[in-house]
Short mmCIF file of C-alpha atoms and ligand atoms in Angstrom, two decimals:
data_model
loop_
_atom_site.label_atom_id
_atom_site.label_comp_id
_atom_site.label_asym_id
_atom_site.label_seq_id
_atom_site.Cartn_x
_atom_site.Cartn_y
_atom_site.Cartn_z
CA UNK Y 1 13.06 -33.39 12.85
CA UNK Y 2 10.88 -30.52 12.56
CA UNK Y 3 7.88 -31.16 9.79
CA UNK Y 4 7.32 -28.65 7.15
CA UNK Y 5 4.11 -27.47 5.98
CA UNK Y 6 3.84 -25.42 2.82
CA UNK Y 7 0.33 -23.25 2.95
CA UNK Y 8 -0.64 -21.11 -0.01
CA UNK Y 9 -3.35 -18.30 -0.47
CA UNK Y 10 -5.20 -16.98 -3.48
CA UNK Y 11 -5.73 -13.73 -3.95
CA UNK Y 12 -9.46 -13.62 -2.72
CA UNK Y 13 -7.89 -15.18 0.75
CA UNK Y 14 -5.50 -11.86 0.72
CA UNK Y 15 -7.69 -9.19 -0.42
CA UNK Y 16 -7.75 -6.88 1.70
CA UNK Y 17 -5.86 -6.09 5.63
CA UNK Y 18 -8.44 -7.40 7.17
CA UNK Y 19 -8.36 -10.82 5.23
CA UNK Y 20 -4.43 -10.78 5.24
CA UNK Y 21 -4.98 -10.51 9.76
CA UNK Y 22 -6.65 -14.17 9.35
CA UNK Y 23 -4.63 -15.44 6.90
CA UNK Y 24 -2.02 -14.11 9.65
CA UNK Y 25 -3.86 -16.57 12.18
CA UNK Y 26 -4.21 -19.50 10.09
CA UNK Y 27 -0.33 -19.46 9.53
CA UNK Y 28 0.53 -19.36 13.36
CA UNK Y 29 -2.14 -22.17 14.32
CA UNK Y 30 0.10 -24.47 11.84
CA UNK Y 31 3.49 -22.93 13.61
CA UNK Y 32 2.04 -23.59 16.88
CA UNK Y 33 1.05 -26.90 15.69
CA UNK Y 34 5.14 -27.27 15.82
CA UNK Y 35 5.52 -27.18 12.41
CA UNK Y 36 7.50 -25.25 10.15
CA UNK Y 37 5.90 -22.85 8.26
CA UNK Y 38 6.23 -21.67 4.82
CA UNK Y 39 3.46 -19.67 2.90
CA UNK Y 40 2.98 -18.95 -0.77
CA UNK Y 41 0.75 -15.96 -1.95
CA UNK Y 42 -0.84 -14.63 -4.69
CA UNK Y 43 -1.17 -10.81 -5.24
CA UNK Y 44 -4.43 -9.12 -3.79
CA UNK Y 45 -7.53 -9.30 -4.97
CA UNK Y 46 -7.79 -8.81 -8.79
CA UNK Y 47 -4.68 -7.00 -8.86
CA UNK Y 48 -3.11 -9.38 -11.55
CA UNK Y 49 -6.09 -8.53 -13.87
CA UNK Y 50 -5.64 -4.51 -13.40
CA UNK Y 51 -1.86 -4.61 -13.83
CA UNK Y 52 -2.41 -6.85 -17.13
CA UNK Y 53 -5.46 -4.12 -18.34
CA UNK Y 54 -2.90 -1.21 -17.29
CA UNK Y 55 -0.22 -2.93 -20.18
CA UNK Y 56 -3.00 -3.04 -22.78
CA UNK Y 57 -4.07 0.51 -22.22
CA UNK Y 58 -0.11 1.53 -23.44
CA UNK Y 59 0.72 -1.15 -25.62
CA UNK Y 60 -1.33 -3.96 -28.16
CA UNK Y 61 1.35 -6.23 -27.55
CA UNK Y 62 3.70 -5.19 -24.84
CA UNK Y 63 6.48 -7.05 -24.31
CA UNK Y 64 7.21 -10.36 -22.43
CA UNK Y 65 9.86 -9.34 -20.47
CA UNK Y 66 8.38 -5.98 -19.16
CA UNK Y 67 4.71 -7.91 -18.69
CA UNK Y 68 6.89 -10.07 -16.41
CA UNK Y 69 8.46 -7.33 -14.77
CA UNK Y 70 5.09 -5.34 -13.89
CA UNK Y 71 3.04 -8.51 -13.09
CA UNK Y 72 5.64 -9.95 -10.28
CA UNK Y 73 5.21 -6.57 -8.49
CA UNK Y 74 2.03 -7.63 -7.44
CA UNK Y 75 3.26 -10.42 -5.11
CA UNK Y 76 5.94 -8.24 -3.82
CA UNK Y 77 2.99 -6.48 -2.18
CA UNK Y 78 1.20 -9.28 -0.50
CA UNK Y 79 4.05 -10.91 1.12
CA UNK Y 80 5.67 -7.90 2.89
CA UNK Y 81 2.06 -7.03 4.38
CA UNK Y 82 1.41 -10.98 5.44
CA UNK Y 83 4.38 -11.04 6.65
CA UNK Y 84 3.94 -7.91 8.66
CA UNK Y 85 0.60 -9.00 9.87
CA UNK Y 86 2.44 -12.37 11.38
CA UNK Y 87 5.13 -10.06 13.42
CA UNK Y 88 2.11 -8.18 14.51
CA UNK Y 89 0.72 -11.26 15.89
CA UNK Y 90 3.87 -11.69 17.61
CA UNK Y 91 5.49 -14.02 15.69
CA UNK Y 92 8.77 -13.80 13.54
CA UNK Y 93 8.35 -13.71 10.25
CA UNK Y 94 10.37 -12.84 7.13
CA UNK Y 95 9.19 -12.64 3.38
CA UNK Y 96 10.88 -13.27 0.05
CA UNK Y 97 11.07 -13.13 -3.43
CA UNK Y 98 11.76 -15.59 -5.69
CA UNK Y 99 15.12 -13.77 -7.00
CA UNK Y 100 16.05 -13.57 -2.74
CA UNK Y 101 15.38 -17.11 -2.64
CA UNK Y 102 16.44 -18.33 -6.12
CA UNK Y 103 13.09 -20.16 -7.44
CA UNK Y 104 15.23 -20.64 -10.63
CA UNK Y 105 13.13 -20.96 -14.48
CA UNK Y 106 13.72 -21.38 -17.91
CA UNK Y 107 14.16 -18.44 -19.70
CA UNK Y 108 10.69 -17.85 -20.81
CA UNK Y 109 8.62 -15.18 -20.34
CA UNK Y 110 4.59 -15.50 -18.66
CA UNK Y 111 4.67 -19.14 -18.40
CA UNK Y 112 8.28 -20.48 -17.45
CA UNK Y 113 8.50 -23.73 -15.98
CA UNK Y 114 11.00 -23.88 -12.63
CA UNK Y 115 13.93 -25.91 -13.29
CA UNK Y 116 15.49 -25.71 -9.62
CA UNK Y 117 14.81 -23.85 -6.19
CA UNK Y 118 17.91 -23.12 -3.60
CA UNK Y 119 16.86 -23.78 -0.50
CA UNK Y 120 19.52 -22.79 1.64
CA UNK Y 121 18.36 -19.81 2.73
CA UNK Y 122 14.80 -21.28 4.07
CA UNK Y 123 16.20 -23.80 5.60
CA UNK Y 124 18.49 -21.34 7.15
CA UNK Y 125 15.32 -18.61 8.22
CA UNK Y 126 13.45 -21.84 9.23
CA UNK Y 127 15.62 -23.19 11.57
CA UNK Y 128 16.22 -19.50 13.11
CA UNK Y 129 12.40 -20.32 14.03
CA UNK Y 130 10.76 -17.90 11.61
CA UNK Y 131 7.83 -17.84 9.21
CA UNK Y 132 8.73 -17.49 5.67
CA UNK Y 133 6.49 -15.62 3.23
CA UNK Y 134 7.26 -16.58 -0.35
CA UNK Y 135 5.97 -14.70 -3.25
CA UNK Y 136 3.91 -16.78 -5.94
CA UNK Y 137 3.96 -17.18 -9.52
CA UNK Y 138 7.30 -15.85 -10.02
CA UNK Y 139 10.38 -17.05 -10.65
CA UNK Y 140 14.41 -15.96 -12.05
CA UNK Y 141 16.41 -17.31 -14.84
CA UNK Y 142 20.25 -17.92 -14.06
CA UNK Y 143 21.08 -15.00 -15.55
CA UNK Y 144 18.77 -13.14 -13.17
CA UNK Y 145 16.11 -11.85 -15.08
CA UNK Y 146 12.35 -12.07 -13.62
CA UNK Y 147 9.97 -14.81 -14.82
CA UNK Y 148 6.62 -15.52 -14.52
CA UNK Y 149 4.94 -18.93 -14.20
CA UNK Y 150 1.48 -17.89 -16.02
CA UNK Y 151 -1.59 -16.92 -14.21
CA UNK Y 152 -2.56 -19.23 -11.78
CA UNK Y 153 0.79 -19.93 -11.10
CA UNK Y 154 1.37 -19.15 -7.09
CA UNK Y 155 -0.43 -23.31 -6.83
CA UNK Y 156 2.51 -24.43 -8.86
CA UNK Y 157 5.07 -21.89 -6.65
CA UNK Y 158 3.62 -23.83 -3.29
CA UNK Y 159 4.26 -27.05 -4.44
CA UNK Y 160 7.25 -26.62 -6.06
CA UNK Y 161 8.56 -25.22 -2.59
CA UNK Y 162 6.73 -28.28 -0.78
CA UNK Y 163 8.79 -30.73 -2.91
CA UNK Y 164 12.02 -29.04 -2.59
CA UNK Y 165 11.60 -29.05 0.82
CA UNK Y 166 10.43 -32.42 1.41
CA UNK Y 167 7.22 -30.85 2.92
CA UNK Y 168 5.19 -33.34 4.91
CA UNK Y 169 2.14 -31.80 2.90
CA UNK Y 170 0.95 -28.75 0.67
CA UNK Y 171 -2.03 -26.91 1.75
CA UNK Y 172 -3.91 -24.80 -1.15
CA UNK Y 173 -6.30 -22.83 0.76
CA UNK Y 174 -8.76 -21.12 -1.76
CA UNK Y 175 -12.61 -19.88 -1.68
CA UNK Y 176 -14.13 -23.34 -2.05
CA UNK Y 177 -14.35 -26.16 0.12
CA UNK Y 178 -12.19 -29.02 -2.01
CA UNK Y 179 -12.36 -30.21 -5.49
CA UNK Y 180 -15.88 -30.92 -6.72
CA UNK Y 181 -17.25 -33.20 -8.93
CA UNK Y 182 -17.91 -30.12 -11.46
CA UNK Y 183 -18.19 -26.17 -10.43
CA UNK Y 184 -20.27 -25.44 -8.47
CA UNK Y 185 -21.30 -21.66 -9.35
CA UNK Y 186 -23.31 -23.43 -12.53
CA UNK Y 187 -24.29 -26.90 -10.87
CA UNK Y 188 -24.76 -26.16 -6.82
CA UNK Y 189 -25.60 -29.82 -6.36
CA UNK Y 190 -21.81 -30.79 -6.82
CA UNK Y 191 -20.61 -32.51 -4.39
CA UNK Y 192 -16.93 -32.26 -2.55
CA UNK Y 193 -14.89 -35.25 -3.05
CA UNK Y 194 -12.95 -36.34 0.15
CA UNK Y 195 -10.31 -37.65 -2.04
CA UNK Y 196 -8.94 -37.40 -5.84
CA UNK Y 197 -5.82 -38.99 -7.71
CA UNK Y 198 -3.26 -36.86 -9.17
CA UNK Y 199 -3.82 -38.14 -12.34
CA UNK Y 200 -7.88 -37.18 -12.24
CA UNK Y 201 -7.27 -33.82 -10.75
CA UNK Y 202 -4.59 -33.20 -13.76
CA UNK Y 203 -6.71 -34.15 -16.57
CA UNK Y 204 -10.15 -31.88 -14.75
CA UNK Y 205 -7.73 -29.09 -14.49
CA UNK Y 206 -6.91 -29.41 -18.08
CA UNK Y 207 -10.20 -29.85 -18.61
CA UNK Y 208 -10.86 -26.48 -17.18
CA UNK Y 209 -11.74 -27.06 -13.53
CA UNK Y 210 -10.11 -23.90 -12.03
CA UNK Y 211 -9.59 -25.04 -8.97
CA UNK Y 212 -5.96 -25.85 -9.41
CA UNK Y 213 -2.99 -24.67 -11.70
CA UNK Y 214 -2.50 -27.96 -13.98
CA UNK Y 215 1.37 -27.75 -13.40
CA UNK Y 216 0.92 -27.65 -10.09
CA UNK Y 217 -0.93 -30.77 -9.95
CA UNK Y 218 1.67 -32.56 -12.33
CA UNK Y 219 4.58 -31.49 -10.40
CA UNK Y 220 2.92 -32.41 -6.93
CA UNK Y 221 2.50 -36.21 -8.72
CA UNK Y 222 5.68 -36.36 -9.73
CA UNK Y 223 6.99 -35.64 -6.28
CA UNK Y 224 4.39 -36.95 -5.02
CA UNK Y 225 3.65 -34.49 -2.83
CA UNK Y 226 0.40 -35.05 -0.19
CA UNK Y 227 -1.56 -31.99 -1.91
CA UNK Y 228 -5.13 -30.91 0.28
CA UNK Y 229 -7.56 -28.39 -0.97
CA UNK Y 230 -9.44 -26.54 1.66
CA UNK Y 231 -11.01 -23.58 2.27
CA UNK Y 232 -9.83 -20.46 3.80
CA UNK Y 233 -12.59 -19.99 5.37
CA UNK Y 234 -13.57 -22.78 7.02
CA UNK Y 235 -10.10 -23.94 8.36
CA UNK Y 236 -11.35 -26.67 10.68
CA UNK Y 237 -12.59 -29.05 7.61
CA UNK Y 238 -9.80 -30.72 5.73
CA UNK Y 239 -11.25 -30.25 2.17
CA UNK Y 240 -9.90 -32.62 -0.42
CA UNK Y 241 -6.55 -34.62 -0.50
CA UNK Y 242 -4.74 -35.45 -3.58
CA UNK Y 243 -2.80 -38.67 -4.11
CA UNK Y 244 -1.44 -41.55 -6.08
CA UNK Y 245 -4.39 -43.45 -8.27
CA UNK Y 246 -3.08 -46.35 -6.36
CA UNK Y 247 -3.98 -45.66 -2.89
CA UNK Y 248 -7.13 -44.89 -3.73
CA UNK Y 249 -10.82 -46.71 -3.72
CA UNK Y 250 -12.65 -46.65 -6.51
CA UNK Y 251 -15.94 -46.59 -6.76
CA UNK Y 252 -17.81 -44.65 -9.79
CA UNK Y 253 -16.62 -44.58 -13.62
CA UNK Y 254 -16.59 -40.87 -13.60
CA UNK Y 255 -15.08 -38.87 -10.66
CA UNK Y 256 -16.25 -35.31 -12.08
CA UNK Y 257 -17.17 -33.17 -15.42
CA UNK Y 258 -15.82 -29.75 -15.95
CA UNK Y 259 -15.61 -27.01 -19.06
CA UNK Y 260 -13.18 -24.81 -20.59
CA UNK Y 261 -14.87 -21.92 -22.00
CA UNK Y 262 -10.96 -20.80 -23.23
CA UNK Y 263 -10.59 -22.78 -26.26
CA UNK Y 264 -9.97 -21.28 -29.57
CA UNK Y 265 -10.13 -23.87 -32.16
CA UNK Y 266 -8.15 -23.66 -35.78
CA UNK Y 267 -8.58 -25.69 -39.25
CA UNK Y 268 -5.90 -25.31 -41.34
CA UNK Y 269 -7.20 -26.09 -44.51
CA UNK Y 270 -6.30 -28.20 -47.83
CA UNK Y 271 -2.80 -29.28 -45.99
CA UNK Y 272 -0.48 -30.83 -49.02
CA UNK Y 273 -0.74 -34.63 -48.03
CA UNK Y 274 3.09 -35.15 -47.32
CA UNK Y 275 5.44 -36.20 -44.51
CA UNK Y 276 6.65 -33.58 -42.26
CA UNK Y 277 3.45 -31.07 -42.65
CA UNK Y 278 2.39 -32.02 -39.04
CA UNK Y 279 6.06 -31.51 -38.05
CA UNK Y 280 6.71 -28.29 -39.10
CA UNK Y 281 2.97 -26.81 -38.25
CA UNK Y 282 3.48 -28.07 -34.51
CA UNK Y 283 7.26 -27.37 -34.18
CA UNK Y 284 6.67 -24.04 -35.09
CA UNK Y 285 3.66 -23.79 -32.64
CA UNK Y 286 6.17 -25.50 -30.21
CA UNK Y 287 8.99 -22.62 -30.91
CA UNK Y 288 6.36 -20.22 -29.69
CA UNK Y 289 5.65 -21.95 -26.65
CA UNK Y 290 2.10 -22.86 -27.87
CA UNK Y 291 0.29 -25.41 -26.33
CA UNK Y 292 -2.31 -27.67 -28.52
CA UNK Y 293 -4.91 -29.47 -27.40
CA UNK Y 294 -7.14 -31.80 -29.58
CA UNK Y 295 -5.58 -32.43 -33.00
CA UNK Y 296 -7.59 -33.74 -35.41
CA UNK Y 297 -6.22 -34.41 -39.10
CA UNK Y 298 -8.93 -35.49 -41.71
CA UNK Y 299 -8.71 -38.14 -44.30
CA UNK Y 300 -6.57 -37.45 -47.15
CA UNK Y 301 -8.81 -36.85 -50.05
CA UNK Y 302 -8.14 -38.33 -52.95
CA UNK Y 303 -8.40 -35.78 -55.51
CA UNK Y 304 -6.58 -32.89 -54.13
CA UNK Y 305 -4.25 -34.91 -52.20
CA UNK Y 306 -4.37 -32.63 -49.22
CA UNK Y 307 -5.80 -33.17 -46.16
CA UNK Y 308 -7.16 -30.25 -43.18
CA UNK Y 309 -5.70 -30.23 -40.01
CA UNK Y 310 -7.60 -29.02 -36.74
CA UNK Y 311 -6.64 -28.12 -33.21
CA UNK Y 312 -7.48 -26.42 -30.24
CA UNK Y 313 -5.54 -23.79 -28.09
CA UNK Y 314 -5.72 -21.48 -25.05
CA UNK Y 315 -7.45 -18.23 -26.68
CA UNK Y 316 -5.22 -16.20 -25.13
CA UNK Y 317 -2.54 -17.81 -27.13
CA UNK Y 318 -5.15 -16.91 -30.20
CA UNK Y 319 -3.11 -14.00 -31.52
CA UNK Y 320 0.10 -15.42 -31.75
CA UNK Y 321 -1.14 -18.95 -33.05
CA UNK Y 322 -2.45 -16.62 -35.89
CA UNK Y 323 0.68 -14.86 -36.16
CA UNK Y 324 2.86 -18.26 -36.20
CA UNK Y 325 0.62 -19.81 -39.03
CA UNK Y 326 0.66 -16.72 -41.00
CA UNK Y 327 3.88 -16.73 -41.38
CA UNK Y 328 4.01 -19.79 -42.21
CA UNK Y 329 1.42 -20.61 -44.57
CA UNK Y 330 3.57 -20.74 -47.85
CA UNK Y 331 6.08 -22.93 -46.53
CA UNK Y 332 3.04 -25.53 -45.45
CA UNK Y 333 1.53 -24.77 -48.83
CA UNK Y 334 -1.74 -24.95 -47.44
CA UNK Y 335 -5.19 -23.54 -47.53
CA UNK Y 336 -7.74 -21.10 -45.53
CA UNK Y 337 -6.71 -21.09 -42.05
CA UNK Y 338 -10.18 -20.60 -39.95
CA UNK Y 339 -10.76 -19.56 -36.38
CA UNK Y 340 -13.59 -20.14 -34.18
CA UNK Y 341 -13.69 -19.25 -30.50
CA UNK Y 342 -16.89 -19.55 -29.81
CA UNK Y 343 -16.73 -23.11 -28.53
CA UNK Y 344 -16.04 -24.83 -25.05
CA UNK Y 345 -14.78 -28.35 -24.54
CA UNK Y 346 -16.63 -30.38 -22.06
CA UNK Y 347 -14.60 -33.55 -20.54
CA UNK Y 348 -15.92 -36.57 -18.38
CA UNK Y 349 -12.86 -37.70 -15.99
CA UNK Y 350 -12.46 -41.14 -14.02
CA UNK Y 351 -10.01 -43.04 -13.10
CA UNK Y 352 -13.02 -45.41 -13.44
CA UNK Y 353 -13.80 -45.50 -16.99
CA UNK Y 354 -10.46 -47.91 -17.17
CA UNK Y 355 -11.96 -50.93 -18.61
CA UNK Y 356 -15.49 -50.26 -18.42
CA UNK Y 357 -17.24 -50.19 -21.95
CA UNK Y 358 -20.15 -47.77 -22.97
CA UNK Y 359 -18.69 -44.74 -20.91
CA UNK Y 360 -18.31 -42.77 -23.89
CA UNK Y 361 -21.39 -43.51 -25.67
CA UNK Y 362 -23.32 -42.57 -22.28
CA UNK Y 363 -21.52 -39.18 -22.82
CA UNK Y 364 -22.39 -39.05 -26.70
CA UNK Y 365 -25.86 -39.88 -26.21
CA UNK Y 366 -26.26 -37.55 -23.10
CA UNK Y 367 -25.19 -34.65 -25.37
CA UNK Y 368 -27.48 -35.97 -28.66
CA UNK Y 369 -30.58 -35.95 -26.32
CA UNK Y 370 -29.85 -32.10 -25.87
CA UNK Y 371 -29.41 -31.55 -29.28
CA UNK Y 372 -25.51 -30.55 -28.67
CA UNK Y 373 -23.33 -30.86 -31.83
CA UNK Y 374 -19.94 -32.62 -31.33
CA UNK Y 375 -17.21 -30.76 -33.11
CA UNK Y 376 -14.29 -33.08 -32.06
CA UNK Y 377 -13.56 -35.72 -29.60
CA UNK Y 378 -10.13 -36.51 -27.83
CA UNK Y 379 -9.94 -39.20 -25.39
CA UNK Y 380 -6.76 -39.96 -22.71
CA UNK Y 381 -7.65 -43.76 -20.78
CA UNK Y 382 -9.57 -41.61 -18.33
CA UNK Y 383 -10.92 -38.36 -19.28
CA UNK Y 384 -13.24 -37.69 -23.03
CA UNK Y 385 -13.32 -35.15 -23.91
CA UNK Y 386 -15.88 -33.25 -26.82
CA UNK Y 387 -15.62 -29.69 -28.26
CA UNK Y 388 -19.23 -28.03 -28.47
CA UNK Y 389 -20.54 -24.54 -29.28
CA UNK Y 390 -19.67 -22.12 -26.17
CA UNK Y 391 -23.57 -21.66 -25.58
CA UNK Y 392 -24.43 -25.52 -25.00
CA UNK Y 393 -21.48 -25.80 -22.48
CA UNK Y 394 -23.47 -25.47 -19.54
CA UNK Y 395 -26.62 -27.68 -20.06
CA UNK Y 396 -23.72 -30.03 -21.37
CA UNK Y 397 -21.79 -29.72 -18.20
CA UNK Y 398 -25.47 -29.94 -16.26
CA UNK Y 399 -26.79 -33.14 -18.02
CA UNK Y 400 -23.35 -35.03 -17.98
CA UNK Y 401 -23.36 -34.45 -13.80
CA UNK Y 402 -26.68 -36.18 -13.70
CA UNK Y 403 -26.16 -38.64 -16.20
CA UNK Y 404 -23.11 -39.92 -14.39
CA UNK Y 405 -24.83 -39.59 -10.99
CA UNK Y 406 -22.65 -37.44 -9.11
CA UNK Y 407 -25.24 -34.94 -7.74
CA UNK Y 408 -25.15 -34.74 -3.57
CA UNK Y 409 -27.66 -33.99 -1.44
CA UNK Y 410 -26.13 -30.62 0.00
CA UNK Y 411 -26.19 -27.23 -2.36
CA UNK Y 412 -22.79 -26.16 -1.86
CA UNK Y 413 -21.07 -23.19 -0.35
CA UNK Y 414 -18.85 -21.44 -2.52
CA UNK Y 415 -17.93 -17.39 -1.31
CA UNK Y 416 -16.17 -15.06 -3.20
CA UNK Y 417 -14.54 -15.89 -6.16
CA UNK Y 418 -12.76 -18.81 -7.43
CA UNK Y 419 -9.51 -18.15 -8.39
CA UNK Y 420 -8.66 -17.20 -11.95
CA UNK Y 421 -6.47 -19.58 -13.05
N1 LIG W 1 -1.38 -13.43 -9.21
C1 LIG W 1 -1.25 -14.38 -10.25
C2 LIG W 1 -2.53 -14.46 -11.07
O1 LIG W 1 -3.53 -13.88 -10.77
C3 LIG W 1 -0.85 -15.72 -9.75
C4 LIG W 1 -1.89 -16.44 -8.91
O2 LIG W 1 -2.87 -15.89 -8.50
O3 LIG W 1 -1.68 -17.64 -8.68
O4 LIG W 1 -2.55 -15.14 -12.06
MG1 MG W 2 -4.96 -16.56 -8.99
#
């Protein structure tokens, strides 16, 4: 049987007609390879960004659905003209969009999750011999209305496919060379690891590494789907490959460090010291489709018998975290609610640090020598993680690369933009 190969491209990689033409060529050399092809991509370019500015320009807070509706046009774009550039080429191609193909979500608006994808009709086009062109980051509930799976979300579209398909591997071919061990825009001694475990690459792209789409990453290790990171422009190297923990060497206690200047974080104040505050704060946060981060609850003091109750979020959930808690302050019977944005969490991640003492007080010493306040810590058995002030992110980020010795010898090559996940 015929192997398929799932290939997806940012929006950098298709920004323009000419960039689309070798995009075009990189597709065919994996057809003529004899594989079967099928290619994810994103809209062009920053086209994303300008249709989300165009909503704010009419509305404050326009509405889910219709932000769904306008952002999915932008992949309808992309695929029709890669697909066009292919039959130029003199190949056979056909494109599709997820309601065509039935990539089918939950019925959420700007960050569904896909519960299902029909594959009848690619298998169908494929064995007809023809290139399929698959539109990213969007998706259709069963009762047919348009979805979107967040921005970023064309990563998570391509693997998705890859597993449904039983792909033989998922290419993600964006502006860098591979995953490094931290970004290299602010540290260009990073260095390109050949190889990273699922379960590393999730908790750096949680920890802010935009190289990948986190759900992408969780639902290629749950279907444990070969997933390589490579550039588009350099198509000979073969970048980074993802992959169980277990097949994996392990060398160093920390694999790479990354930030994520998009944290908000909240206190909720003087929180009445009883069972079922935590429940009803997060289950309302839940209801909303909010996702928290660190949680911190203090000590119960004494006196007062309340107790304060921190997290962080996305900030672009910021507004309607604020909303949520608003509403529900009386029922929680709590306090000031305070906001700060201005922060960044910084994470170490290894699958390395399993087992090997003092990895965290390396980290907590690292940022004391700078002078870097610690506003919380949350730890998973391989990533830490510590909320700072946005402003000491990147000496933060800087020192913990050298501390943990994962500087290379080679400045490294990153063009264009990174995607904006
Ligand atoms: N076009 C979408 C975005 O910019 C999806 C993607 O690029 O993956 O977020
Ligand atoms: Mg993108």
């Amino acid at each position: 049987m015929r192997k398929v190969i799932v290939q997806k491209f940012g929006g950098t990689s298709v920004a323009d007609t000419e960039k689309i033409k070798n995009v075009a060529k990189t597709v065919i050399r994996e057809k003529e390879n004899g594989n079967d092809v099928v290619v994810v991509v994103s809209a062009m370019g920053h086209t994303t960004d300008y249709l989300v500015k165009m909503a704010k320009d009419l509305s404050a807070d326009p509405s889910g659905r219709e932000m769904d509706m306008l952002l999915s046009t932008g992949e309808g774009v992309s695929i029709a003209l890669l697909a066009m550039a292919i039959q130029a080429q003199g190949y056979d191609a056909v494109s599709f969009n997820a309601m065509q193909i039935g990539i089918i979500t939950e019925n959420v608006h700007s960050k569904a999750r896909i519960i299902d994808i029909k594959t009848d009709k690619l298998k169908k086009n494929l064995k007809e011999g023809k290139i399929i062109v698959v539109a990213g980051f969007q998706g259709v509930t069963e009762d047919g209305e348009i979805t979107t799976l967040g921005r970023g979300g064309s990563d998570t579209s391509a693997v998705a496919l890859a597993a449904a398909l039983n792909a033989e591997r998922c290419d993600i071919y964006t502006d860098v060379e591979g995953v490094y061990t931290t970004d290299p825009r602010i540290v260009p001694k990073a260095t390109r690891l050949d190889e990273i475990s699922y379960e590393e690459m999730l908790e750096l792209a949680h920890a802010g590494a935009n190289v990948l789409h986190p759900r992408s990453v969780e639902t290629a290790k749950q279907f444990n789907v070969p997933l390589r990171v490579r550039s588009s422009f350099k198509t000979d190297n073969l970048g980074t490959l993802i992959l169980g923990v277990d097949k994996m060497e392990i060398y160093k206690p920390v694999t790479g460090v990354a930030a994520d200047l998009s944290q908000a974080r909240i206190v909720v104040c003087d929180v009445p010291d009883t069972p079922g505050q935590a429940a009803k704060l997060f289950s309302n946060l839940a209801k909303e489709h909010i996702s928290v981060d660190m949680i911190i609850q203090s000590y119960a003091r004494k006196v007062s018998n309340t107790n304060d109750i921190a997290f962080t979020i996305d900030s672009s959930d910021l507004d309607k975290t604020i909303k949520t808690l608003d509403s529900l302050k009386k029922d929680l019977n709590c306090g000031d609610i305070q906001v700060n944005d201005n922060i960044a969490k910084v994470s170490i991640v290894g699958a390395g640090m399993i087992d090997r003492p003092g990895i965290a007080s390396t980290m907590f010493q690292t940022l004391a020598d700078l002078g870097v306040n610690i506003k919380m810590i949350s730890t998973s058995e391989i990533k830490i993680s510590c909320l700072v002030d946005k402003d000491d992110a990147e000496r933060a980020l800087k020192a913990l690369h050298n501390v943990f010795e994962l500087e290379g010898d080679e400045t490294a090559v990153v063009k264009g933009d990174l995607p904006d996940v």
